[in-house]
Amino acid sequence: MTDASGTSSIVIALDGPAASGKGTLARLISDHYGFAHLDTGTLYRGVAWVVMNEGGDPADPETAAAAARDYAIEKIAGADIRTKEVGAAASVVAANKAVRAALLDFQRRFAQKPPKGAPGAVLDGRDIGTVVCPDATVKFFVTASPKIRARRRWLELEPSRPGLEESEIYQDLLERDARDAARDDAPMAAADDAELLDTTHLSIDAAFAAARRVIDGVFRRCG
């Protein structure tokens, strides 16, 4: 299968807001089918971290764009890119058109020719099904209620950040959702042909089973 971006391998696209479960699902799907996995959020987190580490302002368009053009995975080796501060900065740099353009080719190359000869690729992010791989084999939009997402993120972070308030995470998620959905370039949105997967009341096993049913159904129809 080949799409407008040149994709010729099987591509599974998962979009959705932070802490919806899409990252965990993407890893499970890639392991189950033997596909390569790319968490595209790490690209933007990496750019944000590089900018901050060098004393720059992630909100400065030229600084962020330059970091994206020169970005290499080696630059963030050993870096903690999962902090609240980096997450917030990643949402800011992701709204920068020049940053997105610099990283778009990387994502499309990954989808077109997955590493290590994998037969397919699983990409999760905010605009995979709408912009990066608009003709992906299967598309999901994974979501959950803000309160549930805040609780999940709090449970994930609290052990390493004692005293962290769940209400603080909830507010951060609302603000990040608003930025991601309102940006002019490639806003977070469900593709028209994406399968909606609401994980609010689903365990990860149940969500994974639901995703597999959709994927296997598409594979059967495609032969």
Coordinates of C-alpha atoms in Angstrom, one line a residue:
M1 CA 0.0 0.0 0.0
T2 CA 1.4 3.4 -0.9
D3 CA -0.1 6.7 0.3
A4 CA 0.4 10.4 -0.6
S5 CA 3.5 10.5 1.6
G6 CA 5.1 7.5 -0.2
T7 CA 4.2 4.9 2.4
S8 CA 4.4 1.4 1.1
S9 CA 4.4 -0.7 4.2
I10 CA 1.6 -1.5 6.6
V11 CA 1.0 1.5 8.8
I12 CA -1.0 1.7 12.0
A13 CA -1.7 5.3 13.1
L14 CA -2.8 6.2 16.7
D15 CA -3.7 9.8 17.5
G16 CA -5.1 11.3 20.7
P17 CA -4.5 13.4 23.7
A18 CA -1.9 12.9 26.4
A19 CA -2.4 9.9 28.8
S20 CA -5.2 8.5 26.7
G21 CA -3.4 5.2 26.5
K22 CA -2.3 5.5 22.9
G23 CA 1.4 5.0 23.6
T24 CA 0.9 1.8 25.6
L25 CA -1.4 0.5 22.9
A26 CA 1.1 1.4 20.2
R27 CA 3.8 -0.6 21.9
L28 CA 1.5 -3.6 22.4
I29 CA 0.4 -3.5 18.8
S30 CA 4.0 -3.2 17.5
D31 CA 5.1 -6.1 19.6
H32 CA 2.1 -8.3 18.7
Y33 CA 2.5 -7.8 14.9
G34 CA 6.3 -7.4 14.8
F35 CA 6.1 -3.9 13.5
A36 CA 8.5 -1.0 14.2
H37 CA 7.2 1.6 16.7
L38 CA 7.7 5.4 16.7
D39 CA 6.4 7.6 19.5
T40 CA 6.4 10.8 17.6
G41 CA 5.9 12.8 20.8
T42 CA 9.5 11.9 21.7
L43 CA 10.7 13.9 18.7
Y44 CA 9.0 17.1 19.9
R45 CA 10.0 16.4 23.5
G46 CA 13.6 15.9 22.3
V47 CA 13.6 19.2 20.4
A48 CA 12.1 21.0 23.4
W49 CA 14.7 19.4 25.7
V50 CA 17.6 20.4 23.4
V51 CA 16.3 24.0 23.3
M52 CA 15.9 24.2 27.1
N53 CA 19.2 22.5 27.8
E54 CA 21.0 25.1 25.6
G55 CA 19.3 27.9 27.5
G56 CA 16.9 28.8 24.7
D57 CA 13.2 29.6 24.7
P58 CA 10.9 26.9 23.2
A59 CA 8.4 29.6 22.3
D60 CA 11.0 31.4 20.1
P61 CA 10.2 30.2 16.6
E62 CA 13.7 30.5 15.1
T63 CA 15.4 28.8 18.1
A64 CA 13.0 25.9 18.0
A65 CA 13.2 25.5 14.3
A66 CA 17.0 25.5 14.3
A67 CA 17.0 22.7 17.0
A68 CA 14.5 20.7 14.9
R69 CA 16.6 21.0 11.7
D70 CA 19.7 19.9 13.6
Y71 CA 18.0 17.3 15.7
A72 CA 19.6 13.8 16.2
I73 CA 18.5 11.1 18.6
E74 CA 22.0 11.1 20.1
K75 CA 21.5 14.6 21.4
I76 CA 19.0 13.3 24.0
A77 CA 20.9 10.2 25.1
G78 CA 20.3 9.8 28.8
A79 CA 18.1 12.9 29.0
D80 CA 14.9 12.8 31.0
I81 CA 12.4 14.1 28.4
R82 CA 9.3 12.9 30.4
T83 CA 9.2 15.7 32.9
K84 CA 6.2 18.1 33.2
E85 CA 8.3 21.0 32.0
V86 CA 9.5 19.2 28.9
G87 CA 6.0 18.0 28.1
A88 CA 4.7 21.6 28.3
A89 CA 7.5 22.9 26.1
A90 CA 7.0 20.0 23.6
S91 CA 3.4 21.2 23.1
V92 CA 4.7 24.7 22.4
V93 CA 7.4 23.7 19.9
A94 CA 4.9 21.3 18.2
A95 CA 2.8 24.3 17.3
N96 CA 5.7 25.8 15.3
K97 CA 5.2 25.2 11.6
A98 CA 9.0 25.1 10.9
V99 CA 9.5 22.5 13.6
R100 CA 6.7 20.3 12.3
A101 CA 8.1 20.6 8.7
A102 CA 11.6 19.6 9.8
L103 CA 10.3 16.5 11.7
L104 CA 7.6 15.5 9.1
D105 CA 10.1 13.9 6.7
F106 CA 11.7 11.8 9.5
Q107 CA 8.3 10.4 10.4
R108 CA 7.3 9.6 6.8
R109 CA 10.6 7.9 6.1
F110 CA 10.1 5.8 9.2
A111 CA 6.6 4.7 8.0
Q112 CA 7.8 4.1 4.4
K113 CA 10.8 2.0 5.4
P114 CA 10.5 0.7 8.9
P115 CA 13.8 0.0 10.7
K116 CA 15.4 -3.5 10.6
G117 CA 13.2 -4.6 7.8
A118 CA 10.0 -4.7 9.8
P119 CA 6.9 -5.5 7.7
G120 CA 5.0 -2.5 9.1
A121 CA 5.1 0.5 11.4
V122 CA 3.1 1.8 14.3
L123 CA 3.2 5.6 14.8
D124 CA 1.5 7.4 17.7
G125 CA 1.0 11.1 18.1
R126 CA -1.4 13.9 17.4
D127 CA -1.6 14.2 13.6
I128 CA -0.5 10.8 12.2
G129 CA -3.7 9.9 10.6
T130 CA -4.5 13.4 9.4
V131 CA -1.1 14.7 8.2
V132 CA 1.8 12.3 8.5
C133 CA 0.3 9.2 7.0
P134 CA -3.2 10.2 5.8
D135 CA -3.6 6.8 4.0
A136 CA -2.4 4.7 6.9
T137 CA -3.7 1.1 6.7
V138 CA -5.6 1.5 10.1
K139 CA -6.2 4.6 12.0
F140 CA -7.3 5.1 15.6
F141 CA -8.2 8.1 17.7
V142 CA -7.6 7.1 21.3
T143 CA -9.2 9.2 24.0
A144 CA -10.4 9.2 27.6
S145 CA -12.0 11.6 29.9
P146 CA -9.7 14.4 31.2
K147 CA -10.2 13.2 34.8
I148 CA -9.3 9.7 34.0
R149 CA -6.2 10.8 32.0
A150 CA -5.1 13.0 34.9
R151 CA -5.5 10.1 37.4
R152 CA -3.4 7.8 35.1
R153 CA -0.6 10.4 34.7
W154 CA -0.7 11.1 38.5
L155 CA -0.3 7.4 39.3
E156 CA 2.6 7.3 36.8
L157 CA 4.5 10.3 38.1
E158 CA 3.6 10.4 41.9
P159 CA 6.2 7.8 43.0
S160 CA 9.0 9.9 41.7
R161 CA 7.4 13.2 42.5
P162 CA 6.0 13.0 46.1
G163 CA 3.6 15.8 46.8
L164 CA 2.5 16.1 43.2
E165 CA -1.2 17.1 43.1
E166 CA -3.6 15.4 40.8
S167 CA -5.4 18.7 40.3
E168 CA -2.2 20.2 38.9
I169 CA -1.9 17.5 36.3
Y170 CA -5.6 17.8 35.4
Q171 CA -5.1 21.5 34.7
D172 CA -1.9 20.9 32.7
L173 CA -3.7 18.4 30.5
L174 CA -6.6 20.7 29.8
E175 CA -4.2 23.5 28.8
R176 CA -2.2 21.1 26.7
D177 CA -5.3 19.7 25.0
A178 CA -6.4 23.3 24.1
R179 CA -3.0 24.1 22.6
D180 CA -2.8 21.0 20.6
A181 CA -6.3 21.3 19.2
A182 CA -6.1 25.0 18.5
R183 CA -2.8 25.2 16.7
D184 CA -3.0 26.5 13.1
D185 CA -0.7 23.8 11.7
A186 CA -1.8 20.1 12.0
P187 CA -4.1 20.5 15.0
M188 CA -4.9 17.4 17.0
A189 CA -8.0 15.9 15.5
A190 CA -9.5 12.5 14.6
A191 CA -9.2 11.6 11.0
D192 CA -12.6 11.2 9.3
D193 CA -11.9 7.4 8.8
A194 CA -10.3 6.8 12.2
E195 CA -11.7 4.3 14.6
L196 CA -12.6 6.0 17.9
L197 CA -11.3 4.1 20.9
D198 CA -12.5 5.6 24.2
T199 CA -10.4 4.0 27.0
T200 CA -12.1 5.8 29.9
H201 CA -13.7 2.6 31.2
L202 CA -11.4 0.1 29.5
S203 CA -8.4 -1.8 31.0
I204 CA -5.3 -1.8 28.8
D205 CA -6.0 -5.5 28.0
A206 CA -9.6 -4.7 26.9
A207 CA -8.4 -1.7 24.8
F208 CA -5.7 -3.9 23.1
A209 CA -8.3 -6.6 22.3
A210 CA -10.6 -4.0 20.8
A211 CA -7.7 -2.6 18.7
R212 CA -6.7 -6.1 17.5
R213 CA -10.2 -6.8 16.4
V214 CA -10.2 -3.7 14.2
I215 CA -6.7 -4.4 12.8
D216 CA -7.4 -8.1 12.1
G217 CA -10.6 -7.2 10.4
V218 CA -8.8 -4.8 8.0
F219 CA -6.1 -7.3 7.3
R220 CA -8.7 -10.0 6.4
R221 CA -10.5 -7.6 4.0
C222 CA -7.2 -6.6 2.4
G223 CA -6.1 -10.2 2.0

